[in-house]
Coordinates of C-alpha atoms in Angstrom, one line a residue:
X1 CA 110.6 111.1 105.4
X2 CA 111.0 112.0 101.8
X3 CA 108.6 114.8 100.0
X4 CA 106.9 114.7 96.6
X5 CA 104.2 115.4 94.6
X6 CA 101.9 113.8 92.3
X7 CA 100.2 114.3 89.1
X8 CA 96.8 113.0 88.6
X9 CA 97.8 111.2 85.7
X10 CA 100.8 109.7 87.7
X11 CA 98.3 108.5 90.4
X12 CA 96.0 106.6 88.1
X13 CA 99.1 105.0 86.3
X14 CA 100.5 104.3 89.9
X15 CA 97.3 102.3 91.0
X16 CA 96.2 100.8 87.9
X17 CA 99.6 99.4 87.8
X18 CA 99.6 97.9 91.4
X19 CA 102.5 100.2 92.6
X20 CA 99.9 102.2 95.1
X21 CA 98.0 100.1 97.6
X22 CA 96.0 100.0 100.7
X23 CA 97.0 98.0 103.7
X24 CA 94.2 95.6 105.4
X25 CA 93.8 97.8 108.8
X26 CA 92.5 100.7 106.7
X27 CA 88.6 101.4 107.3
X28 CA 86.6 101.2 103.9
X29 CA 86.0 103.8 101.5
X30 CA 83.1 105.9 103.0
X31 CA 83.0 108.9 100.7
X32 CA 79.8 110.4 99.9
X33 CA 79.2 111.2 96.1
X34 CA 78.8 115.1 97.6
X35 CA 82.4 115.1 99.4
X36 CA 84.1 113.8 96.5
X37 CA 82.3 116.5 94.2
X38 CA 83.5 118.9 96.9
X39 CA 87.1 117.8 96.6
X40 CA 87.0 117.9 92.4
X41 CA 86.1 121.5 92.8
X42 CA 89.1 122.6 95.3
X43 CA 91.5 120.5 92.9
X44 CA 90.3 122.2 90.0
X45 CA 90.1 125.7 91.8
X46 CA 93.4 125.5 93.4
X47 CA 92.6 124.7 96.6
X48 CA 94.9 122.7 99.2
X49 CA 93.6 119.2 99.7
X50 CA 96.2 118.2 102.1
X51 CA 99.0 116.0 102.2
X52 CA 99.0 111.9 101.1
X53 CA 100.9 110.1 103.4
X54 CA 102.6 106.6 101.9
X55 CA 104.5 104.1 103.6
X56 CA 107.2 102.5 100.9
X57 CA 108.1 98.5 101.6
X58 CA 109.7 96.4 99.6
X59 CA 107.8 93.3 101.2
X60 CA 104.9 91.9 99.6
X61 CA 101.9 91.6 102.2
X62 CA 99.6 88.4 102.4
X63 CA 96.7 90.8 103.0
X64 CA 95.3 94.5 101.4
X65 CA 92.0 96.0 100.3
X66 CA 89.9 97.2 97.6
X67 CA 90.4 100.4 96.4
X68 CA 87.3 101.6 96.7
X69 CA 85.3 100.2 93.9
X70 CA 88.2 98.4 92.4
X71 CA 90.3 95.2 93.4
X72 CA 93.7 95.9 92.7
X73 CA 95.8 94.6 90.2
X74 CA 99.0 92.7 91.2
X75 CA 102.1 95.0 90.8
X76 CA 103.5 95.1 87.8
X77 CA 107.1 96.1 88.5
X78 CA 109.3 94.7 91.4
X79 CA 108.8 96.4 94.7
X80 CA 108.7 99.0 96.8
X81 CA 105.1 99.3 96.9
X82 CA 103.3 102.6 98.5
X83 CA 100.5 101.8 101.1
X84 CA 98.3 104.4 101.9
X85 CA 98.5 105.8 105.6
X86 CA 96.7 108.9 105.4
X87 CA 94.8 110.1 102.1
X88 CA 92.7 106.4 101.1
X89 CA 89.7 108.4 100.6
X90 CA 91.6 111.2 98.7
X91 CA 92.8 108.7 96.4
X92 CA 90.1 106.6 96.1
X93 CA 88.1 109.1 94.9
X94 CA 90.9 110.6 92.8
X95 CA 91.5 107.5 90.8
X96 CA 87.6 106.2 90.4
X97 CA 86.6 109.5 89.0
X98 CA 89.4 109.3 86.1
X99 CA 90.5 106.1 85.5
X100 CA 88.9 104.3 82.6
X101 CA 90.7 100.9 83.1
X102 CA 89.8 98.7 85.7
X103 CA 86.3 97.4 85.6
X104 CA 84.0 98.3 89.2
X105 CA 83.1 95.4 91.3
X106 CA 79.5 94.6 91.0
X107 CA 78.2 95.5 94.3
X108 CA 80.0 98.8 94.0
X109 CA 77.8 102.5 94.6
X110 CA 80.0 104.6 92.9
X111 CA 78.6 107.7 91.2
X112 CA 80.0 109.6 88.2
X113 CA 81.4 112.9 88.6
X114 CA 80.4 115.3 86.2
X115 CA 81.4 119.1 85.5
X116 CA 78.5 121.4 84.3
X117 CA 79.4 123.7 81.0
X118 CA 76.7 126.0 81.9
X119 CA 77.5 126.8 85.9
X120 CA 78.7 130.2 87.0
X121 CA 82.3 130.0 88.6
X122 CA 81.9 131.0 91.9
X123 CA 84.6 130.7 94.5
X124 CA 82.6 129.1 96.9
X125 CA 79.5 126.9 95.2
X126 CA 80.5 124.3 92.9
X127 CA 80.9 123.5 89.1
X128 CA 80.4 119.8 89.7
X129 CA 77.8 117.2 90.1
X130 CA 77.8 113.8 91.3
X131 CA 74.7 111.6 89.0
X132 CA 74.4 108.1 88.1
X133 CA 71.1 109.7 86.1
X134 CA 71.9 107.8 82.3
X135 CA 70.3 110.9 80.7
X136 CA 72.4 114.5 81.5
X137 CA 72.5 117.6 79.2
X138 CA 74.7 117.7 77.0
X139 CA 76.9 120.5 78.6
X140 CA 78.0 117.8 81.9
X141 CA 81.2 116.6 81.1
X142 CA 81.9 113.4 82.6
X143 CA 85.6 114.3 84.3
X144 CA 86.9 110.2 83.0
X145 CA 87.0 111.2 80.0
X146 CA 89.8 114.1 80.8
X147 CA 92.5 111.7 81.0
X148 CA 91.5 109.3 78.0
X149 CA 92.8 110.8 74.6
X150 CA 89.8 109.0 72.0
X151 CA 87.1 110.0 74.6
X152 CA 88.2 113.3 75.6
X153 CA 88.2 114.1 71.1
X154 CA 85.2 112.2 70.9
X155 CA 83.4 114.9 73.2
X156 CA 85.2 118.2 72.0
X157 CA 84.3 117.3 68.4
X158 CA 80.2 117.1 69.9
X159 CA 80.6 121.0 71.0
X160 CA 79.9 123.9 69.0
X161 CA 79.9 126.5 71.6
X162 CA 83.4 128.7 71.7
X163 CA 82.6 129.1 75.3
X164 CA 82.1 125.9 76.1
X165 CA 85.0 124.4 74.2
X166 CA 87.3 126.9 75.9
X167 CA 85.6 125.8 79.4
X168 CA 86.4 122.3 78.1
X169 CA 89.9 123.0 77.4
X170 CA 90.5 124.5 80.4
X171 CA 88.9 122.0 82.5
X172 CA 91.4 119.7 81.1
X173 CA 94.5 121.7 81.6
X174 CA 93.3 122.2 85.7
X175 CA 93.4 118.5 86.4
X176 CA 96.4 117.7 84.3
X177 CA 98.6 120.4 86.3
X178 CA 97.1 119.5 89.5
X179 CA 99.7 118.1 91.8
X180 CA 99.1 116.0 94.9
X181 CA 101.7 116.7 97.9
X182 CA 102.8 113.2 98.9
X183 CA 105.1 112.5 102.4
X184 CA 106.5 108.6 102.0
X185 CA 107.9 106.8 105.4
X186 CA 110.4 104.0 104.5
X187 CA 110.7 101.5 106.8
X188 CA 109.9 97.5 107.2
X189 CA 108.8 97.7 111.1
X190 CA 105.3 97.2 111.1
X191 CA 104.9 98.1 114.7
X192 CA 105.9 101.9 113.7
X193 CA 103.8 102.1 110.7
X194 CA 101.0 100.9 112.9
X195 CA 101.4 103.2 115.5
X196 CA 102.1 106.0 112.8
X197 CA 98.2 105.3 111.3
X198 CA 96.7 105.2 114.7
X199 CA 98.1 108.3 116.1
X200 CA 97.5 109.9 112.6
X201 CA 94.1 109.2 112.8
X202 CA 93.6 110.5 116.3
X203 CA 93.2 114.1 114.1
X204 CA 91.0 112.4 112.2
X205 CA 87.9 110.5 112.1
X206 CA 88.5 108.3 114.9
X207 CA 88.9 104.5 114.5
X208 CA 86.7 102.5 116.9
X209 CA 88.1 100.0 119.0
X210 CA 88.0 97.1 116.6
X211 CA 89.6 99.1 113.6
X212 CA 92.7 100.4 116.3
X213 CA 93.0 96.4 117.1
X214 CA 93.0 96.1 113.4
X215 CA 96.2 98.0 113.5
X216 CA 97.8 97.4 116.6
X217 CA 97.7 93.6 115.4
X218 CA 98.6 93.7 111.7
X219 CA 101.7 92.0 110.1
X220 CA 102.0 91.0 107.1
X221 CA 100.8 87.1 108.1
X222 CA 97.9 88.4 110.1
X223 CA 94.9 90.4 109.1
X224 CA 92.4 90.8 112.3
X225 CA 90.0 91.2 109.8
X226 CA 90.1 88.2 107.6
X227 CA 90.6 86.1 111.2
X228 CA 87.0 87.5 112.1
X229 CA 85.7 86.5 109.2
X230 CA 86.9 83.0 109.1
X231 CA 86.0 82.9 112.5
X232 CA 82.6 83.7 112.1
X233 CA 82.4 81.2 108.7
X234 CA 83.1 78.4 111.9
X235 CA 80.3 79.9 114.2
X236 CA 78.0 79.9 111.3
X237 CA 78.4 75.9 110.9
X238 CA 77.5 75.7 114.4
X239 CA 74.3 77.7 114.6
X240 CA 76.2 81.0 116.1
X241 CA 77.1 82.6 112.8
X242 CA 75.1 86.2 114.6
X243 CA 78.1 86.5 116.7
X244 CA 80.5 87.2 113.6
X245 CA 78.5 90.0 113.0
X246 CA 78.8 91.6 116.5
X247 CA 82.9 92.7 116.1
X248 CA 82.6 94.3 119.5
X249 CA 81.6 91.1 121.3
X250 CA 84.5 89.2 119.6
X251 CA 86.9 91.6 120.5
X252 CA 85.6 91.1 124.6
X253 CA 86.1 87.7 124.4
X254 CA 88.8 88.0 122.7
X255 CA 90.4 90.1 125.9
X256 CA 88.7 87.3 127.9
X257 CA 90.4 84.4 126.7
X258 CA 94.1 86.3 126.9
X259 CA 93.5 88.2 129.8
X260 CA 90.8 86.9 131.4
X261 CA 89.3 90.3 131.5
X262 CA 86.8 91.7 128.7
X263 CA 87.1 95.7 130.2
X264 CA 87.6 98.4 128.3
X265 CA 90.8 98.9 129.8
X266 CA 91.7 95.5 129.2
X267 CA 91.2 95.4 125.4
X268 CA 92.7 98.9 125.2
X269 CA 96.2 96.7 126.8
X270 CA 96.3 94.0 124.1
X271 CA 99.3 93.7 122.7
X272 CA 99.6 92.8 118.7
X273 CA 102.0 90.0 119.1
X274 CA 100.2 89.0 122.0
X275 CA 96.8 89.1 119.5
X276 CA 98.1 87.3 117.1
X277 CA 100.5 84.5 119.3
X278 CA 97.2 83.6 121.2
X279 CA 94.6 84.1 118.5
X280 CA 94.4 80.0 117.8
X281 CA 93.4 80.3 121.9
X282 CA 90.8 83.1 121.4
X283 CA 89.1 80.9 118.3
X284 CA 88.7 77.5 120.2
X285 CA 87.5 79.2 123.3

């Protein structure tokens, strides 16, 4: 395990530049505009937001996701890459409230983050709102412009008040000495770094039976995920295309067809090599 830390400036750079990525058996981003405000505040207050956990490769992988809003660009420099384990939503919300590069997907929801000039500083209650209102007082400072040099002169030229200027400055300076602490895992077994995100998210919010198959049965040829969905692409052709939606269902049967038992405890034994050896059985059945 090697120990780090991270800029916020080195973070947007990293993903905008495809060297930080998420793996296909993450869950989606599932932030609320409110957590993410939440998490602004502690960074710019000094408050511990816990550690980012990255597993390095030097292997490029057939399959990874958005990032949040964002599709990823392909990396730029030769590999390792980091994958997220632990820390997607951190990220995520990290890199969409800064960044000023990649352009949203269309059916994103992603809400600005804004910081209000006029808000008492309070160690609890926080300095920042989370709008996608067109038409905010002039004192919320949209924090994407903090990072971008012609946007951030753009707005300090518009303000008059010595207060708020100095608020403005400072605001700046808080997020550009922010440091993320980052843990990296190097290795190429993919059983271990699957069994690394599922016990890690056993103190988490906890992944539901399809999204631990997800894991259990990832490589770097085989995304559970994009199998389902192809899958049920096939079923729809045939009149069945409800039971693509029903990932539960899919997952008995899949037990059914490999173990000729759809129980709990059945699914619970599957086997990721098994999964993905007998899959082609699973899909004709």
């Amino acid at each position: 395990m090697a120990f780090t830390q991270l800029t916020i400036r080195q973070i947007i750079q990293k993903v905008s530049e495809g060297e930080i990525r998420i793996p296909a058996f993450q869950r989606d981003f599932v932030w609320e505009p409110d957590r993410i405000k939440f998490i602004m505040d502690s960074i710019y207050k000094g408050y511990p937001i816990g550690t980012v956990l990255f597993w390095r490769s030097r292997e490029k992988l057939s399959f990874d996701r958005d990032l949040g809003p964002f599709t990823l660009p392909e990396p730029k420099k030769e590999y390792p890459i980091d994958y997220v384990l632990d820390g997607q939503q951190r990220i995520t919300s990290i890199f969409s409230t800064f960044q000023t590069e990649l352009q949203k997907n269309k059916d994103n929801k992603w809400v600005p983050i804004y910081f209000d000039l006029d808000a008492p500083e309070h160690a609890q209650d926080s300095q920042f709102i989370a709008t996608d209102d067109d038409d905010v007082p002039d004192t919320f400072i949209p924090l994407n412009i903090l990072f971008d040099v012609v946007e951030y002169g753009k707005y300090s030229r518009k303000i008059t008040n010595d207060i708020h200027i100095k608020k403005l400055d400072e605001l700046q300076t808080k997020f550009k000495e922010a440091s993320i602490p980052v843990e990296t895992v190097e290795t190429e077994e993919h059983s271990k770094i699957a069994i690394i995100f599922e016990r890690i998210n056993r103190n988490g919010i906890p992944l539901n039976t399809y999204q631990l198959l997800s894991a259990w049965t990832w490589s770097s040829e085989f995304d559970l995920r994009a199998k389902f969905e192809e899958l049920s692409s096939k079923l729809e052709d045939v009149e069945y295309g409800d039971l693509g939606d029903e990932e539960d269902l899919l997952i008995k049967c899949c037990a059914a067809a490999m173990k000729e038992d759809s129980s709990s405890h059945a699914i619970v034994e599957l086997k990721g090599d098994e999964v993905r050896n007998n899959f082609i059985t699973f899909q004709n059945g």
